[in-house]
PDB file of C-alpha atoms in Angstrom:
ATOM      1  CA  PHE P   1      -7.671  51.124  46.550  1.00  0.00           C
ATOM      2  CA  VAL P   2     -10.379  50.271  49.063  1.00  0.00           C
ATOM      3  CA  GLU P   3     -12.364  48.532  46.258  1.00  0.00           C
ATOM      4  CA  GLU P   4      -9.293  46.523  45.350  1.00  0.00           C
ATOM      5  CA  LEU P   5      -8.573  45.692  49.018  1.00  0.00           C
ATOM      6  CA  ASP P   6     -12.314  44.705  49.401  1.00  0.00           C
ATOM      7  CA  ARG P   7     -12.039  42.184  46.486  1.00  0.00           C
ATOM      8  CA  SER P   8      -8.960  40.671  47.572  1.00  0.00           C
ATOM      9  CA  THR P   9     -10.019  40.146  51.433  1.00  0.00           C
ATOM     10  CA  ARG P  10     -13.749  39.536  51.264  1.00  0.00           C
ATOM     11  CA  TRP P  11     -13.698  35.789  51.414  1.00  0.00           C
ATOM     12  CA  PHE P  12     -11.021  35.842  53.852  1.00  0.00           C
ATOM     13  CA  LEU P  13     -13.041  38.182  56.070  1.00  0.00           C
ATOM     14  CA  LEU P  14     -16.026  35.820  55.738  1.00  0.00           C
ATOM     15  CA  MET P  15     -13.902  32.828  56.934  1.00  0.00           C
ATOM     16  CA  ASP P  16     -12.585  34.981  59.746  1.00  0.00           C
ATOM     17  CA  PHE P  17     -16.237  36.030  60.617  1.00  0.00           C
ATOM     18  CA  ALA P  18     -17.460  32.441  60.813  1.00  0.00           C
ATOM     19  CA  ALA P  19     -14.303  31.283  62.842  1.00  0.00           C
ATOM     20  CA  CYS P  20     -14.579  34.221  65.332  1.00  0.00           C
ATOM     21  CA  ALA P  21     -18.163  33.338  65.895  1.00  0.00           C
ATOM     22  CA  LEU P  22     -17.546  29.624  66.542  1.00  0.00           C
ATOM     23  CA  GLN P  23     -14.393  30.359  68.693  1.00  0.00           C
ATOM     24  CA  ILE P  24     -16.103  32.729  70.959  1.00  0.00           C
ATOM     25  CA  ALA P  25     -19.100  30.440  71.105  1.00  0.00           C
ATOM     26  CA  MET P  26     -16.899  27.488  72.157  1.00  0.00           C
ATOM     27  CA  ILE P  27     -14.883  29.416  74.636  1.00  0.00           C
ATOM     28  CA  GLY P  28     -18.151  30.949  76.084  1.00  0.00           C
ATOM     29  CA  PHE P  29     -19.615  27.490  76.423  1.00  0.00           C
ATOM     30  CA  GLU P  30     -16.277  26.392  78.278  1.00  0.00           C
ATOM     31  CA  ILE P  31     -16.757  29.442  80.662  1.00  0.00           C
ATOM     32  CA  VAL P  32     -20.341  28.612  81.137  1.00  0.00           C
ATOM     33  CA  VAL P  33     -19.909  24.976  82.088  1.00  0.00           C
ATOM     34  CA  ALA P  34     -16.394  25.137  83.763  1.00  0.00           C
ATOM     35  CA  GLU P  35     -15.816  25.301  87.404  1.00  0.00           C
ATOM     36  CA  LEU P  36     -13.428  27.652  89.149  1.00  0.00           C
ATOM     37  CA  SER P  37      -9.993  26.971  87.922  1.00  0.00           C
ATOM     38  CA  PHE P  38      -6.961  28.412  86.296  1.00  0.00           C
ATOM     39  CA  GLN P  39      -8.350  27.268  82.829  1.00  0.00           C
ATOM     40  CA  LEU P  40     -11.483  29.357  83.507  1.00  0.00           C
ATOM     41  CA  LEU P  41      -9.347  32.377  83.861  1.00  0.00           C
ATOM     42  CA  LYS P  42      -7.462  31.543  80.861  1.00  0.00           C
ATOM     43  CA  ASN P  43     -10.523  31.261  78.737  1.00  0.00           C
ATOM     44  CA  ILE P  44     -11.864  34.663  80.272  1.00  0.00           C
ATOM     45  CA  ILE P  45      -8.819  36.386  79.229  1.00  0.00           C
ATOM     46  CA  TYR P  46      -8.790  34.637  75.849  1.00  0.00           C
ATOM     47  CA  ILE P  47     -12.395  35.653  75.110  1.00  0.00           C
ATOM     48  CA  GLY P  48     -11.557  39.207  76.164  1.00  0.00           C
ATOM     49  CA  ALA P  49      -8.761  39.342  73.627  1.00  0.00           C
ATOM     50  CA  MET P  50     -10.952  37.808  70.902  1.00  0.00           C
ATOM     51  CA  VAL P  51     -13.615  40.421  71.543  1.00  0.00           C
ATOM     52  CA  THR P  52     -10.816  43.233  71.482  1.00  0.00           C
ATOM     53  CA  GLN P  53      -9.436  42.032  68.357  1.00  0.00           C
ATOM     54  CA  LEU P  54     -12.881  41.854  66.733  1.00  0.00           C
ATOM     55  CA  PHE P  55     -13.807  45.426  67.935  1.00  0.00           C
ATOM     56  CA  LEU P  56     -10.497  46.911  66.537  1.00  0.00           C
ATOM     57  CA  PHE P  57     -10.942  45.154  63.140  1.00  0.00           C
ATOM     58  CA  TYR P  58     -14.471  45.914  62.644  1.00  0.00           C
ATOM     59  CA  TRP P  59     -14.222  49.439  64.135  1.00  0.00           C
ATOM     60  CA  LEU P  60     -11.545  50.250  61.515  1.00  0.00           C
ATOM     61  CA  GLY P  61     -13.949  48.922  58.832  1.00  0.00           C
ATOM     62  CA  ASN P  62     -16.537  51.157  60.151  1.00  0.00           C
ATOM     63  CA  GLU P  63     -14.139  54.217  60.023  1.00  0.00           C
ATOM     64  CA  VAL P  64     -13.649  53.756  56.387  1.00  0.00           C
ATOM     65  CA  LEU P  65     -17.384  53.628  55.762  1.00  0.00           C
ATOM     66  CA  LEU P  66     -17.871  56.878  57.782  1.00  0.00           C
ATOM     67  CA  GLU P  67     -14.977  58.762  56.608  1.00  0.00           C
ATOM     68  CA  SER P  68     -15.744  58.063  53.064  1.00  0.00           C
ATOM     69  CA  SER P  69     -19.400  59.027  53.648  1.00  0.00           C
ATOM     70  CA  GLY P  70     -18.215  62.504  54.668  1.00  0.00           C
ATOM     71  CA  ILE P  71     -16.067  63.411  51.525  1.00  0.00           C
ATOM     72  CA  ALA P  72     -18.813  65.099  49.849  1.00  0.00           C
ATOM     73  CA  ASN P  73     -19.669  67.259  52.788  1.00  0.00           C
ATOM     74  CA  ALA P  74     -16.049  68.283  53.355  1.00  0.00           C
ATOM     75  CA  ILE P  75     -15.676  69.359  49.647  1.00  0.00           C
ATOM     76  CA  TRP P  76     -19.027  71.347  49.989  1.00  0.00           C
ATOM     77  CA  GLU P  77     -17.797  73.030  53.063  1.00  0.00           C
ATOM     78  CA  SER P  78     -14.448  73.953  51.476  1.00  0.00           C
ATOM     79  CA  PRO P  79     -14.016  77.197  49.446  1.00  0.00           C
ATOM     80  CA  TRP P  80     -14.511  75.246  46.299  1.00  0.00           C
ATOM     81  CA  TYR P  81     -15.975  78.454  44.615  1.00  0.00           C
ATOM     82  CA  GLU P  82     -12.689  80.016  44.668  1.00  0.00           C
ATOM     83  CA  CYS P  83     -11.104  77.234  42.394  1.00  0.00           C
ATOM     84  CA  ASN P  84     -10.714  77.412  38.697  1.00  0.00           C
ATOM     85  CA  ASN P  85     -13.080  75.694  36.570  1.00  0.00           C
ATOM     86  CA  SER P  86     -10.923  72.704  35.927  1.00  0.00           C
ATOM     87  CA  ALA P  87     -10.626  72.193  39.680  1.00  0.00           C
ATOM     88  CA  LYS P  88     -14.286  72.591  40.179  1.00  0.00           C
ATOM     89  CA  LYS P  89     -15.125  69.813  37.686  1.00  0.00           C
ATOM     90  CA  THR P  90     -12.590  67.469  39.437  1.00  0.00           C
ATOM     91  CA  LEU P  91     -14.282  68.200  42.843  1.00  0.00           C
ATOM     92  CA  LEU P  92     -17.593  67.731  41.332  1.00  0.00           C
ATOM     93  CA  GLN P  93     -16.426  64.222  40.090  1.00  0.00           C
ATOM     94  CA  ILE P  94     -15.070  63.378  43.456  1.00  0.00           C
ATOM     95  CA  MET P  95     -18.476  64.422  45.050  1.00  0.00           C
ATOM     96  CA  VAL P  96     -20.513  62.401  42.524  1.00  0.00           C
ATOM     97  CA  ARG P  97     -18.257  59.341  43.238  1.00  0.00           C
ATOM     98  CA  SER P  98     -18.393  59.844  47.056  1.00  0.00           C
ATOM     99  CA  GLN P  99     -22.151  59.498  47.096  1.00  0.00           C
ATOM    100  CA  ARG P 100     -21.446  55.579  47.135  1.00  0.00           C
ATOM    101  CA  PRO P 101     -19.510  55.076  50.415  1.00  0.00           C
ATOM    102  CA  LEU P 102     -16.486  52.799  50.486  1.00  0.00           C
ATOM    103  CA  LYS P 103     -16.947  49.557  52.265  1.00  0.00           C
ATOM    104  CA  LEU P 104     -15.010  46.558  53.163  1.00  0.00           C
ATOM    105  CA  SER P 105     -17.225  43.424  52.757  1.00  0.00           C
ATOM    106  CA  VAL P 106     -17.413  40.171  54.557  1.00  0.00           C
ATOM    107  CA  GLY P 107     -18.120  37.804  51.716  1.00  0.00           C
ATOM    108  CA  VAL P 108     -21.215  38.957  50.091  1.00  0.00           C
ATOM    109  CA  PHE P 109     -23.365  39.105  53.228  1.00  0.00           C
ATOM    110  CA  TYR P 110     -22.102  41.923  55.495  1.00  0.00           C
ATOM    111  CA  HIS P 111     -19.984  45.091  55.360  1.00  0.00           C
ATOM    112  CA  MET P 112     -17.306  45.583  58.011  1.00  0.00           C
ATOM    113  CA  SER P 113     -18.866  47.602  60.669  1.00  0.00           C
ATOM    114  CA  THR P 114     -19.342  47.838  64.526  1.00  0.00           C
ATOM    115  CA  GLN P 115     -23.007  46.460  63.751  1.00  0.00           C
ATOM    116  CA  THR P 116     -21.386  43.380  61.836  1.00  0.00           C
ATOM    117  CA  MET P 117     -19.251  43.016  65.097  1.00  0.00           C
ATOM    118  CA  LEU P 118     -22.332  42.756  67.166  1.00  0.00           C
ATOM    119  CA  THR P 119     -23.847  40.290  64.824  1.00  0.00           C
ATOM    120  CA  ILE P 120     -20.874  37.998  65.428  1.00  0.00           C
ATOM    121  CA  LEU P 121     -21.332  38.306  69.126  1.00  0.00           C
ATOM    122  CA  LYS P 122     -25.109  37.772  68.982  1.00  0.00           C
ATOM    123  CA  SER P 123     -24.376  34.667  66.892  1.00  0.00           C
ATOM    124  CA  SER P 124     -21.757  33.498  69.358  1.00  0.00           C
ATOM    125  CA  TYR P 125     -24.287  33.936  72.255  1.00  0.00           C
ATOM    126  CA  THR P 126     -26.815  31.892  70.316  1.00  0.00           C
ATOM    127  CA  TYR P 127     -24.434  29.159  69.602  1.00  0.00           C
ATOM    128  CA  THR P 128     -23.353  29.206  73.232  1.00  0.00           C
ATOM    129  CA  ALA P 129     -27.080  28.957  74.471  1.00  0.00           C
ATOM    130  CA  VAL P 130     -27.748  26.122  72.119  1.00  0.00           C
ATOM    131  CA  MET P 131     -24.822  24.137  73.247  1.00  0.00           C
ATOM    132  CA  ARG P 132     -25.598  24.824  76.831  1.00  0.00           C
ATOM    133  CA  GLN P 133     -29.001  23.463  76.225  1.00  0.00           C
ATOM    134  CA  ILE P 134     -27.928  20.316  74.689  1.00  0.00           C
ATOM    135  CA  TYR P 135     -25.265  19.834  77.499  1.00  0.00           C
ATOM    136  CA  SER P 136     -28.016  20.327  80.135  1.00  0.00           C
ATOM    137  CA  ARG P 137     -30.257  17.664  78.627  1.00  0.00           C
ATOM    138  CA  LYS P 138     -27.362  15.237  78.455  1.00  0.00           C
ATOM    139  CA  LEU P 139     -26.747  15.668  82.215  1.00  0.00           C
ATOM    140  CA  THR P 140     -30.419  14.981  82.991  1.00  0.00           C
ATOM    141  CA  TYR P 141     -30.464  11.597  81.185  1.00  0.00           C
TER     142      TYR P 141
END
């Protein structure tokens, strides 16, 4: 099921990845250059909601990865030796398959994880810093 979900959502997740990075960067830039106002407060709340959404989304992807990695250990720690031979063979097949963890992909570049979320935030910060630098240069001319 996870592999089918991955195939059907991988390109959507890539577009979402790029859109979130750009949105956070743009709002971050507005926060950096804005003066105190109600709009500044709205932008801070919006960026907080975006980061929370990202965290929840990518944390769940990370959980799929972690839980699927623990399947072989869970089988090994169970009383598998008390099962009949047919069940033992089935458990062995499951253990062999679980050696390759299940992952949701962001395009062909990343896997959904909290590490990928940090990549989005780092990219957003970089974009914000570049826009801030360009904005500062325009003010001095």
